[in-house]
Amino acid sequence: MGDFSGCDLISNLPQSIIESILTRLPIRDAVRTSCLSRKWRYKWTTITHLSFDEKCVTLSNDRALVEKSLIDFVTRALFLHQGPIHKFQLSTSYLQSCSDIDQWILFLSRNDIKELVLELGEGEWFRVPSCLFYCKKLTRLELFRCELDPPPSFKGFLCLKSLNLHQVLVTPDAIESLISSCPLLESLALSYFDSLALNIRAPNLKYLCLEGEFKDICLENTPLLVAMSVAMYMTDDIAEHFEQSSNCNFIKFLGGIPLLERLVGHIYFTKYLSIGNDLGILPITYNRLKIIELYQVSFEDMNEILVVLRLITSAPNLRELQISGSSNALAAIEASDLDFWEKQCPSDCTFRRLKVVKMTDMSGVPHEMEFIKFLLKKSPVLEMMSITPCAYGLEGRMKMLIELVRFKRASPEAEVIFIQD
């Protein structure tokens, strides 16, 4: 073998490989490579991905000093940079509304920026400068704790594929216009919005995540959606608005997404879907829907139960189902309408692909038990059903367990696991 001692193998690597190595280093360490040799002095200045956070500078108890050091570091890095910058990420709690960020974004808008992530600290919210809307090559935009106000001349981000807005101040009209003017948008996440009524028109959207106080949501044009996660927080005003609604929220929200593969509904989701006119027979079958997770379902509310039933019976290829309850065991020991299950469940209903069921926070109320009984009876290939009771007395758990043992199972392989935390 040859003698490689003293040979600088790394410096002789192709520039593309060196840039790949530098991109994977924290930006502070990448800059430090300029001290290695004269040949390395400006290697870091051509990397296309720049990510800044508090680790770029020495931290101290003097917040103003850390803030100044961070601003100086970012400014100098951009000043020395050569060539295009495809990704810029700033994640720090030390900067809020800062005029230097305006200048950085202006600089980025002239350097072919494709991915921009701004995650700023709490305090005065940063108002995004108008130059952001001239970043025509943006494919990914993530804003945290910012204020967004598109100018009248803004025609959309024609290349944007991913949009994530977290605690962003923006008018309902502006957010709807922004979404609909991004024709290639595939991933959308909106979180911590207050009292927002939202119509989503995004024909190429595949992934949707919503979290906040939504007065209304309509998926008006999202035919390619494959995965969705929704958490809805309820205020008294929103609850009153829901009660006055006559539209069928289920159809409005889930009626136009035939390609859905995964659905996760958090707090108040099934409540929201249950509002409005009777569903009747659904106009859609979710042939690709394989995973459903529904949290805090009230088995005291017949309309919510009906939502769950209509959803799972319209998913013939469902493989995994996870449901958590929110029923009051003390208030619902007795339940009426137990014939509901015979009336509402199709006699020929069979879950031919369902293999895993996870039930958590179960109180043992009659309709919860009837639902478990229904699933065991109609799932011929079920492999595992786990049931985790909510925290209540040993006597209640034993009664629940005794009842479970009596339920017939369509699948000879089905294992029922009773989990006691």
PDB file of N, CA, C and O in Angstrom, residues 83-137:
ATOM      1  N   GLY A  83     -22.033  33.333  -4.256  1.00  0.00           N
ATOM      2  CA  GLY A  83     -22.911  32.447  -5.014  1.00  0.00           C
ATOM      3  C   GLY A  83     -24.302  32.351  -4.417  1.00  0.00           C
ATOM      4  O   GLY A  83     -24.656  33.057  -3.463  1.00  0.00           O
ATOM      5  N   PRO A  84     -25.123  31.445  -4.945  1.00  0.00           N
ATOM      6  CA  PRO A  84     -26.524  31.336  -4.511  1.00  0.00           C
ATOM      7  C   PRO A  84     -26.664  30.755  -3.111  1.00  0.00           C
ATOM      8  O   PRO A  84     -25.811  29.995  -2.647  1.00  0.00           O
ATOM      9  N   ILE A  85     -27.750  31.123  -2.436  1.00  0.00           N
ATOM     10  CA  ILE A  85     -28.110  30.545  -1.142  1.00  0.00           C
ATOM     11  C   ILE A  85     -29.471  29.877  -1.322  1.00  0.00           C
ATOM     12  O   ILE A  85     -30.478  30.558  -1.517  1.00  0.00           O
ATOM     13  N   HIS A  86     -29.503  28.560  -1.268  1.00  0.00           N
ATOM     14  CA  HIS A  86     -30.747  27.840  -1.525  1.00  0.00           C
ATOM     15  C   HIS A  86     -31.579  27.646  -0.262  1.00  0.00           C
ATOM     16  O   HIS A  86     -32.804  27.549  -0.348  1.00  0.00           O
ATOM     17  N   LYS A  87     -30.909  27.589   0.891  1.00  0.00           N
ATOM     18  CA  LYS A  87     -31.652  27.404   2.141  1.00  0.00           C
ATOM     19  C   LYS A  87     -31.087  28.317   3.216  1.00  0.00           C
ATOM     20  O   LYS A  87     -29.883  28.359   3.436  1.00  0.00           O
ATOM     21  N   PHE A  88     -31.991  29.031   3.890  1.00  0.00           N
ATOM     22  CA  PHE A  88     -31.602  29.899   5.004  1.00  0.00           C
ATOM     23  C   PHE A  88     -32.543  29.601   6.166  1.00  0.00           C
ATOM     24  O   PHE A  88     -33.765  29.692   6.035  1.00  0.00           O
ATOM     25  N   GLN A  89     -31.964  29.234   7.312  1.00  0.00           N
ATOM     26  CA  GLN A  89     -32.764  28.936   8.490  1.00  0.00           C
ATOM     27  C   GLN A  89     -32.233  29.725   9.679  1.00  0.00           C
ATOM     28  O   GLN A  89     -31.038  29.702   9.972  1.00  0.00           O
ATOM     29  N   LEU A  90     -33.136  30.419  10.352  1.00  0.00           N
ATOM     30  CA  LEU A  90     -32.797  31.186  11.549  1.00  0.00           C
ATOM     31  C   LEU A  90     -33.730  30.746  12.668  1.00  0.00           C
ATOM     32  O   LEU A  90     -34.936  30.987  12.613  1.00  0.00           O
ATOM     33  N   SER A  91     -33.171  30.070  13.680  1.00  0.00           N
ATOM     34  CA  SER A  91     -33.960  29.577  14.807  1.00  0.00           C
ATOM     35  C   SER A  91     -33.330  30.085  16.094  1.00  0.00           C
ATOM     36  O   SER A  91     -32.289  29.585  16.531  1.00  0.00           O
ATOM     37  N   THR A  92     -33.952  31.068  16.689  1.00  0.00           N
ATOM     38  CA  THR A  92     -33.379  31.671  17.898  1.00  0.00           C
ATOM     39  C   THR A  92     -34.450  32.356  18.728  1.00  0.00           C
ATOM     40  O   THR A  92     -35.408  32.915  18.184  1.00  0.00           O
ATOM     41  N   SER A  93     -34.283  32.306  20.039  1.00  0.00           N
ATOM     42  CA  SER A  93     -35.184  33.021  20.946  1.00  0.00           C
ATOM     43  C   SER A  93     -34.642  34.408  21.280  1.00  0.00           C
ATOM     44  O   SER A  93     -35.291  35.179  21.976  1.00  0.00           O
ATOM     45  N   TYR A  94     -33.436  34.728  20.774  1.00  0.00           N
ATOM     46  CA  TYR A  94     -32.808  36.007  21.108  1.00  0.00           C
ATOM     47  C   TYR A  94     -33.227  37.139  20.174  1.00  0.00           C
ATOM     48  O   TYR A  94     -33.048  38.304  20.490  1.00  0.00           O
ATOM     49  N   LEU A  95     -33.773  36.809  19.028  1.00  0.00           N
ATOM     50  CA  LEU A  95     -34.177  37.841  18.073  1.00  0.00           C
ATOM     51  C   LEU A  95     -35.690  37.807  17.895  1.00  0.00           C
ATOM     52  O   LEU A  95     -36.276  36.754  17.694  1.00  0.00           O
ATOM     53  N   GLN A  96     -36.316  38.977  17.980  1.00  0.00           N
ATOM     54  CA  GLN A  96     -37.740  39.084  17.686  1.00  0.00           C
ATOM     55  C   GLN A  96     -37.893  40.021  16.485  1.00  0.00           C
ATOM     56  O   GLN A  96     -37.456  39.709  15.404  1.00  0.00           O
ATOM     57  N   SER A  97     -38.498  41.161  16.708  1.00  0.00           N
ATOM     58  CA  SER A  97     -38.615  42.134  15.628  1.00  0.00           C
ATOM     59  C   SER A  97     -37.284  42.872  15.513  1.00  0.00           C
ATOM     60  O   SER A  97     -36.878  43.616  16.409  1.00  0.00           O
ATOM     61  N   CYS A  98     -36.598  42.659  14.419  1.00  0.00           N
ATOM     62  CA  CYS A  98     -35.233  43.154  14.280  1.00  0.00           C
ATOM     63  C   CYS A  98     -35.024  43.624  12.844  1.00  0.00           C
ATOM     64  O   CYS A  98     -35.242  42.860  11.896  1.00  0.00           O
ATOM     65  N   SER A  99     -34.615  44.866  12.679  1.00  0.00           N
ATOM     66  CA  SER A  99     -34.451  45.428  11.334  1.00  0.00           C
ATOM     67  C   SER A  99     -33.367  44.710  10.535  1.00  0.00           C
ATOM     68  O   SER A  99     -33.401  44.699   9.301  1.00  0.00           O
ATOM     69  N   ASP A 100     -32.407  44.112  11.229  1.00  0.00           N
ATOM     70  CA  ASP A 100     -31.349  43.385  10.517  1.00  0.00           C
ATOM     71  C   ASP A 100     -31.917  42.201   9.733  1.00  0.00           C
ATOM     72  O   ASP A 100     -31.410  41.871   8.655  1.00  0.00           O
ATOM     73  N   ILE A 101     -32.976  41.584  10.269  1.00  0.00           N
ATOM     74  CA  ILE A 101     -33.585  40.445   9.565  1.00  0.00           C
ATOM     75  C   ILE A 101     -34.170  40.915   8.239  1.00  0.00           C
ATOM     76  O   ILE A 101     -34.117  40.195   7.233  1.00  0.00           O
ATOM     77  N   ASP A 102     -34.730  42.127   8.206  1.00  0.00           N
ATOM     78  CA  ASP A 102     -35.232  42.694   6.953  1.00  0.00           C
ATOM     79  C   ASP A 102     -34.127  42.730   5.897  1.00  0.00           C
ATOM     80  O   ASP A 102     -34.349  42.360   4.730  1.00  0.00           O
ATOM     81  N   GLN A 103     -32.946  43.175   6.323  1.00  0.00           N
ATOM     82  CA  GLN A 103     -31.834  43.280   5.387  1.00  0.00           C
ATOM     83  C   GLN A 103     -31.364  41.898   4.923  1.00  0.00           C
ATOM     84  O   GLN A 103     -30.998  41.717   3.754  1.00  0.00           O
ATOM     85  N   TRP A 104     -31.402  40.930   5.833  1.00  0.00           N
ATOM     86  CA  TRP A 104     -31.005  39.574   5.453  1.00  0.00           C
ATOM     87  C   TRP A 104     -31.957  39.008   4.409  1.00  0.00           C
ATOM     88  O   TRP A 104     -31.522  38.393   3.433  1.00  0.00           O
ATOM     89  N   ILE A 105     -33.249  39.209   4.614  1.00  0.00           N
ATOM     90  CA  ILE A 105     -34.232  38.688   3.661  1.00  0.00           C
ATOM     91  C   ILE A 105     -34.105  39.389   2.312  1.00  0.00           C
ATOM     92  O   ILE A 105     -34.239  38.757   1.251  1.00  0.00           O
ATOM     93  N   LEU A 106     -33.835  40.692   2.337  1.00  0.00           N
ATOM     94  CA  LEU A 106     -33.602  41.415   1.086  1.00  0.00           C
ATOM     95  C   LEU A 106     -32.407  40.814   0.348  1.00  0.00           C
ATOM     96  O   LEU A 106     -32.461  40.604  -0.880  1.00  0.00           O
ATOM     97  N   PHE A 107     -31.346  40.523   1.085  1.00  0.00           N
ATOM     98  CA  PHE A 107     -30.158  39.910   0.487  1.00  0.00           C
ATOM     99  C   PHE A 107     -30.504  38.537  -0.103  1.00  0.00           C
ATOM    100  O   PHE A 107     -30.097  38.200  -1.222  1.00  0.00           O
ATOM    101  N   LEU A 108     -31.284  37.744   0.654  1.00  0.00           N
ATOM    102  CA  LEU A 108     -31.648  36.399   0.204  1.00  0.00           C
ATOM    103  C   LEU A 108     -32.526  36.442  -1.044  1.00  0.00           C
ATOM    104  O   LEU A 108     -32.424  35.578  -1.913  1.00  0.00           O
ATOM    105  N   SER A 109     -33.397  37.449  -1.119  1.00  0.00           N
ATOM    106  CA  SER A 109     -34.294  37.563  -2.275  1.00  0.00           C
ATOM    107  C   SER A 109     -33.527  37.781  -3.568  1.00  0.00           C
ATOM    108  O   SER A 109     -34.054  37.555  -4.655  1.00  0.00           O
ATOM    109  N   ARG A 110     -32.286  38.211  -3.458  1.00  0.00           N
ATOM    110  CA  ARG A 110     -31.444  38.448  -4.633  1.00  0.00           C
ATOM    111  C   ARG A 110     -30.461  37.310  -4.877  1.00  0.00           C
ATOM    112  O   ARG A 110     -29.591  37.412  -5.741  1.00  0.00           O
ATOM    113  N   ASN A 111     -30.599  36.221  -4.093  1.00  0.00           N
ATOM    114  CA  ASN A 111     -29.631  35.119  -4.192  1.00  0.00           C
ATOM    115  C   ASN A 111     -30.311  33.758  -4.369  1.00  0.00           C
ATOM    116  O   ASN A 111     -29.857  32.750  -3.828  1.00  0.00           O
ATOM    117  N   ASP A 112     -31.409  33.754  -5.099  1.00  0.00           N
ATOM    118  CA  ASP A 112     -32.066  32.503  -5.500  1.00  0.00           C
ATOM    119  C   ASP A 112     -32.502  31.637  -4.322  1.00  0.00           C
ATOM    120  O   ASP A 112     -32.442  30.403  -4.383  1.00  0.00           O
ATOM    121  N   ILE A 113     -32.951  32.255  -3.219  1.00  0.00           N
ATOM    122  CA  ILE A 113     -33.370  31.494  -2.060  1.00  0.00           C
ATOM    123  C   ILE A 113     -34.532  30.557  -2.415  1.00  0.00           C
ATOM    124  O   ILE A 113     -35.493  30.960  -3.072  1.00  0.00           O
ATOM    125  N   LYS A 114     -34.429  29.291  -1.964  1.00  0.00           N
ATOM    126  CA  LYS A 114     -35.472  28.307  -2.244  1.00  0.00           C
ATOM    127  C   LYS A 114     -36.194  27.847  -0.975  1.00  0.00           C
ATOM    128  O   LYS A 114     -37.372  27.512  -1.021  1.00  0.00           O
ATOM    129  N   GLU A 115     -35.468  27.824   0.146  1.00  0.00           N
ATOM    130  CA  GLU A 115     -36.063  27.402   1.412  1.00  0.00           C
ATOM    131  C   GLU A 115     -35.756  28.448   2.481  1.00  0.00           C
ATOM    132  O   GLU A 115     -34.590  28.781   2.690  1.00  0.00           O
ATOM    133  N   LEU A 116     -36.801  28.929   3.130  1.00  0.00           N
ATOM    134  CA  LEU A 116     -36.641  29.963   4.157  1.00  0.00           C
ATOM    135  C   LEU A 116     -37.398  29.545   5.410  1.00  0.00           C
ATOM    136  O   LEU A 116     -38.601  29.276   5.353  1.00  0.00           O
ATOM    137  N   VAL A 117     -36.669  29.477   6.540  1.00  0.00           N
ATOM    138  CA  VAL A 117     -37.270  29.128   7.821  1.00  0.00           C
ATOM    139  C   VAL A 117     -36.901  30.208   8.833  1.00  0.00           C
ATOM    140  O   VAL A 117     -35.716  30.442   9.099  1.00  0.00           O
ATOM    141  N   LEU A 118     -37.908  30.876   9.380  1.00  0.00           N
ATOM    142  CA  LEU A 118     -37.706  31.885  10.425  1.00  0.00           C
ATOM    143  C   LEU A 118     -38.461  31.452  11.673  1.00  0.00           C
ATOM    144  O   LEU A 118     -39.687  31.408  11.693  1.00  0.00           O
ATOM    145  N   GLU A 119     -37.714  31.104  12.716  1.00  0.00           N
ATOM    146  CA  GLU A 119     -38.304  30.692  13.986  1.00  0.00           C
ATOM    147  C   GLU A 119     -37.757  31.613  15.068  1.00  0.00           C
ATOM    148  O   GLU A 119     -36.652  31.434  15.573  1.00  0.00           O
ATOM    149  N   LEU A 120     -38.562  32.635  15.398  1.00  0.00           N
ATOM    150  CA  LEU A 120     -38.076  33.705  16.263  1.00  0.00           C
ATOM    151  C   LEU A 120     -38.671  33.617  17.655  1.00  0.00           C
ATOM    152  O   LEU A 120     -39.673  32.929  17.884  1.00  0.00           O
ATOM    153  N   GLY A 121     -38.063  34.345  18.585  1.00  0.00           N
ATOM    154  CA  GLY A 121     -38.471  34.281  19.984  1.00  0.00           C
ATOM    155  C   GLY A 121     -39.766  35.020  20.262  1.00  0.00           C
ATOM    156  O   GLY A 121     -40.283  35.776  19.445  1.00  0.00           O
ATOM    157  N   GLU A 122     -40.302  34.768  21.460  1.00  0.00           N
ATOM    158  CA  GLU A 122     -41.528  35.438  21.884  1.00  0.00           C
ATOM    159  C   GLU A 122     -41.229  36.893  22.214  1.00  0.00           C
ATOM    160  O   GLU A 122     -40.132  37.242  22.610  1.00  0.00           O
ATOM    161  N   GLY A 123     -42.243  37.707  22.077  1.00  0.00           N
ATOM    162  CA  GLY A 123     -42.080  39.146  22.293  1.00  0.00           C
ATOM    163  C   GLY A 123     -42.754  39.876  21.146  1.00  0.00           C
ATOM    164  O   GLY A 123     -43.797  39.449  20.645  1.00  0.00           O
ATOM    165  N   GLU A 124     -42.165  40.956  20.717  1.00  0.00           N
ATOM    166  CA  GLU A 124     -42.726  41.693  19.588  1.00  0.00           C
ATOM    167  C   GLU A 124     -42.575  40.864  18.306  1.00  0.00           C
ATOM    168  O   GLU A 124     -41.488  40.403  17.983  1.00  0.00           O
ATOM    169  N   TRP A 125     -43.681  40.685  17.611  1.00  0.00           N
ATOM    170  CA  TRP A 125     -43.663  39.813  16.439  1.00  0.00           C
ATOM    171  C   TRP A 125     -42.968  40.498  15.274  1.00  0.00           C
ATOM    172  O   TRP A 125     -43.098  41.699  15.067  1.00  0.00           O
ATOM    173  N   PHE A 126     -42.264  39.684  14.523  1.00  0.00           N
ATOM    174  CA  PHE A 126     -41.522  40.195  13.379  1.00  0.00           C
ATOM    175  C   PHE A 126     -42.458  40.355  12.175  1.00  0.00           C
ATOM    176  O   PHE A 126     -43.129  39.409  11.774  1.00  0.00           O
ATOM    177  N   ARG A 127     -42.488  41.552  11.635  1.00  0.00           N
ATOM    178  CA  ARG A 127     -43.291  41.802  10.444  1.00  0.00           C
ATOM    179  C   ARG A 127     -42.455  41.492   9.210  1.00  0.00           C
ATOM    180  O   ARG A 127     -41.438  42.146   8.953  1.00  0.00           O
ATOM    181  N   VAL A 128     -42.884  40.499   8.469  1.00  0.00           N
ATOM    182  CA  VAL A 128     -42.123  40.042   7.305  1.00  0.00           C
ATOM    183  C   VAL A 128     -42.096  41.150   6.249  1.00  0.00           C
ATOM    184  O   VAL A 128     -43.142  41.680   5.873  1.00  0.00           O
ATOM    185  N   PRO A 129     -40.903  41.535   5.759  1.00  0.00           N
ATOM    186  CA  PRO A 129     -40.804  42.616   4.768  1.00  0.00           C
ATOM    187  C   PRO A 129     -41.374  42.199   3.412  1.00  0.00           C
ATOM    188  O   PRO A 129     -41.425  41.013   3.074  1.00  0.00           O
ATOM    189  N   SER A 130     -41.777  43.181   2.649  1.00  0.00           N
ATOM    190  CA  SER A 130     -42.414  42.914   1.355  1.00  0.00           C
ATOM    191  C   SER A 130     -41.469  42.221   0.372  1.00  0.00           C
ATOM    192  O   SER A 130     -41.933  41.521  -0.540  1.00  0.00           O
ATOM    193  N   CYS A 131     -40.162  42.360   0.567  1.00  0.00           N
ATOM    194  CA  CYS A 131     -39.217  41.733  -0.364  1.00  0.00           C
ATOM    195  C   CYS A 131     -39.324  40.207  -0.347  1.00  0.00           C
ATOM    196  O   CYS A 131     -38.932  39.543  -1.315  1.00  0.00           O
ATOM    197  N   LEU A 132     -39.860  39.633   0.763  1.00  0.00           N
ATOM    198  CA  LEU A 132     -40.038  38.189   0.799  1.00  0.00           C
ATOM    199  C   LEU A 132     -40.912  37.712  -0.362  1.00  0.00           C
ATOM    200  O   LEU A 132     -40.680  36.637  -0.939  1.00  0.00           O
ATOM    201  N   PHE A 133     -41.904  38.514  -0.704  1.00  0.00           N
ATOM    202  CA  PHE A 133     -42.878  38.100  -1.714  1.00  0.00           C
ATOM    203  C   PHE A 133     -42.325  38.198  -3.133  1.00  0.00           C
ATOM    204  O   PHE A 133     -43.034  37.900  -4.095  1.00  0.00           O
ATOM    205  N   TYR A 134     -41.070  38.592  -3.236  1.00  0.00           N
ATOM    206  CA  TYR A 134     -40.412  38.620  -4.543  1.00  0.00           C
ATOM    207  C   TYR A 134     -39.385  37.495  -4.672  1.00  0.00           C
ATOM    208  O   TYR A 134     -38.604  37.472  -5.622  1.00  0.00           O
ATOM    209  N   CYS A 135     -39.433  36.560  -3.714  1.00  0.00           N
ATOM    210  CA  CYS A 135     -38.564  35.380  -3.794  1.00  0.00           C
ATOM    211  C   CYS A 135     -39.267  34.344  -4.670  1.00  0.00           C
ATOM    212  O   CYS A 135     -39.947  33.436  -4.173  1.00  0.00           O
ATOM    213  N   LYS A 136     -39.119  34.478  -5.936  1.00  0.00           N
ATOM    214  CA  LYS A 136     -39.907  33.719  -6.897  1.00  0.00           C
ATOM    215  C   LYS A 136     -39.565  32.233  -6.932  1.00  0.00           C
ATOM    216  O   LYS A 136     -40.351  31.424  -7.425  1.00  0.00           O
ATOM    217  N   LYS A 137     -38.383  31.866  -6.417  1.00  0.00           N
ATOM    218  CA  LYS A 137     -37.969  30.462  -6.484  1.00  0.00           C
ATOM    219  C   LYS A 137     -38.237  29.693  -5.200  1.00  0.00           C
ATOM    220  O   LYS A 137     -37.832  28.539  -5.072  1.00  0.00           O
TER     221      LYS A 137
END
